[in-house]
């Protein structure tokens, strides 16, 4: 159990367009989901924490209007990169936890390339 | 500021040799430390957490508050242990579940 999926696994888009990434907990209900970003040869950096039914909590330096997060159900959270630019190209990883105290289960990641 | 340091980008050992992946942290409170592993073409997954004091796949890690370290050890490395290992710290004072990751160490176990 505790499988997390992400869709799409990779996406290429033009500069200025918006891209939506889905994160789903397939076999459990996730009260909390997390979004991370990983640049090449760098560590995972937490972008935001989302709790089902409430607004996401963004880490310092992460633009709320740029990275829209919605956690509308206990099994789905979405990250929308609005007006994407080449510098937004990165590997985006989500994780989900049953509760804030429990283990995070990671998705396989989504590679975004903005041309 | 909280920080997790993994000084080695790459660690290469022969099968059967002992392995130690280093992790040091800086945190003023009571940290919760984890080791995550990512095998080739697979997702990140939890290997072990210090509060469990368990051994997973032969790996152990002891939290040393005096040295602010949480090194991952295995007495006899196996080829299937080859993977990327990330040390992480749970900042309980921050947002819920805030995991701060190190940059990772790639372990290569040669036959």
Short mmCIF file of C-alpha atoms in Angstrom, two decimals:
data_model
loop_
_atom_site.label_atom_id
_atom_site.label_comp_id
_atom_site.label_asym_id
_atom_site.label_seq_id
_atom_site.Cartn_x
_atom_site.Cartn_y
_atom_site.Cartn_z
CA UNK A 1 0.00 0.00 0.00
CA UNK A 2 0.84 3.70 0.09
CA UNK A 3 1.35 4.37 -3.61
CA UNK A 4 1.53 7.89 -4.96
CA UNK A 5 1.30 8.69 -8.64
CA UNK A 6 2.05 11.81 -10.61
CA UNK A 7 0.80 12.85 -14.00
CA UNK A 8 2.30 13.65 -16.37
CA UNK A 9 5.70 12.08 -15.90
CA UNK A 10 7.22 14.65 -18.19
CA UNK A 11 6.00 17.71 -20.04
CA UNK A 12 7.44 20.17 -22.52
CA UNK A 13 5.72 23.49 -22.95
CA UNK A 14 6.25 26.90 -24.48
CA UNK A 15 7.21 29.88 -22.40
CA UNK A 16 4.15 31.74 -21.15
CA UNK A 17 1.84 28.75 -20.96
CA UNK A 18 0.53 27.13 -17.80
CA UNK A 19 1.17 23.54 -16.81
CA UNK A 20 -0.81 21.44 -14.35
CA UNK A 21 0.75 18.51 -12.50
CA UNK A 22 -1.40 16.03 -10.62
CA UNK A 23 -0.45 14.09 -7.53
CA UNK A 24 -2.66 11.21 -6.44
CA UNK A 25 -2.58 8.87 -3.48
CA UNK A 26 -3.88 5.65 -5.01
CA UNK A 27 -4.62 3.44 -2.05
CA UNK A 28 -4.86 5.72 0.94
CA UNK A 29 -6.33 9.03 1.95
CA UNK A 30 -3.78 11.78 2.33
CA UNK A 31 -4.59 14.59 4.68
CA UNK A 32 -1.36 16.30 3.75
CA UNK A 33 0.52 16.52 0.49
CA UNK A 34 3.85 18.15 -0.18
CA UNK A 35 5.40 19.59 -3.31
CA UNK A 36 9.15 19.57 -3.87
CA UNK A 37 11.40 20.85 -6.59
CA UNK A 38 14.75 19.39 -7.54
CA UNK A 39 17.29 21.02 -9.81
CA UNK A 40 19.99 18.88 -11.46
CA UNK A 41 22.54 17.64 -8.94
CA UNK A 42 20.75 19.54 -6.19
CA UNK A 43 18.70 18.46 -3.25
CA UNK A 44 14.92 18.34 -3.02
CA UNK A 45 13.55 21.65 -1.87
CA UNK A 46 10.14 21.86 -0.27
CA UNK A 47 7.94 24.32 -2.10
CA UNK A 48 4.68 24.05 -0.22
CA UNK A 49 2.54 21.94 2.05
CA UNK A 50 -1.12 21.44 1.32
CA UNK A 51 -3.85 20.14 3.57
CA UNK A 52 -7.09 18.89 2.14
CA UNK A 53 -9.68 21.61 2.04
CA UNK A 54 -7.45 24.48 3.07
CA UNK A 55 -4.95 26.84 1.52
CA UNK A 56 -1.43 25.65 0.93
CA UNK A 57 1.44 26.86 3.07
CA UNK A 58 4.30 28.07 0.90
CA UNK A 59 7.95 28.07 1.84
CA UNK A 60 9.86 31.30 1.86
CA UNK A 61 10.82 32.43 -1.61
CA UNK A 62 8.15 30.41 -3.40
CA UNK A 63 5.67 32.58 -5.29
CA UNK A 64 2.07 31.69 -4.46
CA UNK A 65 0.72 33.19 -7.65
CA UNK A 66 3.29 31.41 -9.73
CA UNK A 67 2.80 27.96 -8.28
CA UNK A 68 -0.88 27.38 -7.62
CA UNK A 69 -1.63 24.42 -5.39
CA UNK A 70 -5.03 22.87 -4.92
CA UNK A 71 -5.80 19.97 -2.59
CA UNK A 72 -9.49 19.50 -3.23
CA UNK A 73 -9.80 15.91 -2.08
CA UNK A 74 -8.03 13.41 0.15
CA UNK A 75 -6.50 11.71 -2.86
CA UNK A 76 -5.62 14.53 -5.22
CA UNK A 77 -3.44 17.60 -5.16
CA UNK A 78 -2.51 19.68 -8.19
CA UNK A 79 0.35 22.04 -8.84
CA UNK A 80 -0.13 24.56 -11.63
CA UNK A 81 2.90 26.41 -12.90
CA UNK A 82 1.44 29.59 -14.31
CA UNK A 83 3.05 31.52 -17.16
CA UNK A 84 5.96 29.14 -17.18
CA UNK A 85 9.43 30.36 -18.08
CA UNK A 86 12.63 28.44 -18.88
CA UNK A 87 13.88 28.95 -15.33
CA UNK A 88 10.88 26.95 -14.10
CA UNK A 89 12.28 23.90 -15.84
CA UNK A 90 12.90 21.38 -13.10
CA UNK A 91 11.90 18.08 -11.59
CA UNK A 92 8.77 18.40 -9.47
CA UNK A 93 8.06 15.73 -6.87
CA UNK A 94 5.05 15.35 -4.65
CA UNK A 95 4.61 13.31 -1.52
CA UNK A 96 1.56 12.36 0.48
CA UNK A 97 0.99 11.44 4.10
CA UNK A 98 -2.05 10.08 5.88
CA UNK A 99 -1.55 12.63 8.60
CA UNK A 100 1.05 15.27 9.29
CA UNK A 101 2.75 12.93 11.74
CA UNK A 102 3.12 9.98 9.43
CA UNK A 103 5.58 8.91 6.78
CA UNK A 104 5.59 10.76 3.48
CA UNK A 105 5.24 8.58 0.41
CA UNK A 106 6.76 10.03 -2.70
CA UNK A 107 5.52 10.17 -6.25
CA UNK A 108 7.81 9.36 -9.17
CA UNK A 109 8.22 13.01 -10.11
CA UNK A 110 7.37 15.15 -13.14
CA UNK A 111 10.05 16.59 -15.36
CA UNK A 112 9.10 19.98 -16.75
CA UNK A 113 10.94 21.59 -19.63
CA UNK A 114 9.94 25.08 -20.63
CA UNK A 115 11.17 26.19 -24.03
CA UNK B 1 19.30 27.92 9.79
CA UNK B 2 18.55 24.25 9.58
CA UNK B 3 20.81 22.39 7.25
CA UNK B 4 21.68 18.84 6.26
CA UNK B 5 25.12 18.11 4.88
CA UNK B 6 26.18 15.00 3.03
CA UNK B 7 29.85 15.59 2.29
CA UNK B 8 30.27 12.80 -0.25
CA UNK B 9 28.64 13.03 -3.67
CA UNK B 10 29.82 9.58 -4.58
CA UNK B 11 30.90 6.61 -2.52
CA UNK B 12 32.25 3.54 -4.24
CA UNK B 13 32.91 0.27 -2.39
CA UNK B 14 33.34 -3.37 -3.25
CA UNK B 15 30.76 -5.99 -2.47
CA UNK B 16 31.14 -7.27 1.06
CA UNK B 17 32.95 -4.18 2.29
CA UNK B 18 31.55 -2.01 5.06
CA UNK B 19 29.90 1.20 4.02
CA UNK B 20 29.22 4.42 5.86
CA UNK B 21 27.34 7.31 4.33
CA UNK B 22 27.90 10.48 6.28
CA UNK B 23 25.26 12.97 7.29
CA UNK B 24 25.65 15.99 9.51
CA UNK B 25 22.95 18.41 10.47
CA UNK B 26 22.52 21.76 12.08
CA UNK B 27 19.38 22.34 14.05
CA UNK B 28 18.81 24.03 17.37
CA UNK B 29 15.90 21.93 18.55
CA UNK B 30 15.25 18.22 18.77
CA UNK B 31 15.60 16.91 15.26
CA UNK B 32 13.93 13.97 13.66
CA UNK B 33 16.28 12.40 11.14
CA UNK B 34 15.58 10.13 8.21
CA UNK B 35 17.39 8.31 5.47
CA UNK B 36 15.69 8.04 2.10
CA UNK B 37 16.85 5.88 -0.79
CA UNK B 38 16.24 6.16 -4.50
CA UNK B 39 17.11 3.17 -6.63
CA UNK B 40 17.73 3.62 -10.33
CA UNK B 41 14.55 4.72 -12.14
CA UNK B 42 12.49 4.40 -8.99
CA UNK B 43 10.89 6.89 -6.65
CA UNK B 44 12.28 8.15 -3.40
CA UNK B 45 11.37 5.91 -0.48
CA UNK B 46 11.94 5.94 3.23
CA UNK B 47 14.76 3.69 4.38
CA UNK B 48 14.75 4.36 8.08
CA UNK B 49 14.06 6.97 10.72
CA UNK B 50 16.02 7.49 13.88
CA UNK B 51 13.06 7.32 16.25
CA UNK B 52 12.32 3.78 15.11
CA UNK B 53 15.83 2.57 15.89
CA UNK B 54 15.31 -0.24 13.39
CA UNK B 55 17.53 -1.93 10.86
CA UNK B 56 16.28 -2.00 7.29
CA UNK B 57 18.04 -4.08 4.65
CA UNK B 58 20.98 -4.35 7.01
CA UNK B 59 21.36 -0.58 7.32
CA UNK B 60 21.47 1.20 10.66
CA UNK B 61 21.90 4.81 11.64
CA UNK B 62 22.50 6.28 15.07
CA UNK B 63 21.73 9.83 15.97
CA UNK B 64 24.75 11.43 17.64
CA UNK B 65 23.62 14.73 19.07
CA UNK B 66 27.11 15.60 20.29
CA UNK B 67 28.53 15.36 16.81
CA UNK B 68 25.22 16.35 15.15
CA UNK B 69 25.52 13.36 12.89
CA UNK B 70 23.29 10.60 11.58
CA UNK B 71 25.59 8.41 9.56
CA UNK B 72 24.16 5.43 7.68
CA UNK B 73 26.07 2.19 8.05
CA UNK B 74 26.03 -1.32 6.72
CA UNK B 75 28.66 -3.91 7.61
CA UNK B 76 28.63 -5.78 4.29
CA UNK B 77 27.53 -3.91 1.18
CA UNK B 78 25.62 -5.70 -1.56
CA UNK B 79 25.39 -4.78 -5.24
CA UNK B 80 21.68 -4.13 -4.88
CA UNK B 81 22.48 -1.40 -2.38
CA UNK B 82 23.71 0.77 -5.23
CA UNK B 83 21.43 3.80 -5.18
CA UNK B 84 21.15 7.45 -4.28
CA UNK B 85 20.83 8.05 -0.55
CA UNK B 86 19.40 11.21 0.96
CA UNK B 87 19.59 12.24 4.58
CA UNK B 88 16.69 14.39 5.74
CA UNK B 89 15.72 16.35 8.82
CA UNK B 90 12.20 17.02 9.98
CA UNK B 91 11.96 20.56 11.19
CA UNK B 92 9.22 20.21 13.80
CA UNK B 93 9.28 23.88 14.44
CA UNK B 94 8.35 24.67 10.89
CA UNK B 95 5.41 23.73 8.76
CA UNK B 96 4.10 20.27 9.30
CA UNK B 97 6.29 17.61 7.84
CA UNK B 98 8.91 20.00 6.61
CA UNK B 99 11.67 17.72 5.39
CA UNK B 100 15.02 19.32 4.73
CA UNK B 101 17.09 17.12 2.46
CA UNK B 102 20.80 16.81 1.99
CA UNK B 103 22.18 16.79 -1.54
CA UNK B 104 22.48 13.05 -1.55
CA UNK B 105 25.26 10.52 -1.86
CA UNK B 106 25.43 8.08 -4.72
CA UNK B 107 26.51 4.67 -3.48
CA UNK B 108 28.08 2.36 -6.00
CA UNK B 109 28.78 -1.20 -4.92
CA UNK B 110 31.12 -3.00 -7.26
CA UNK B 111 31.19 -6.77 -7.69
#
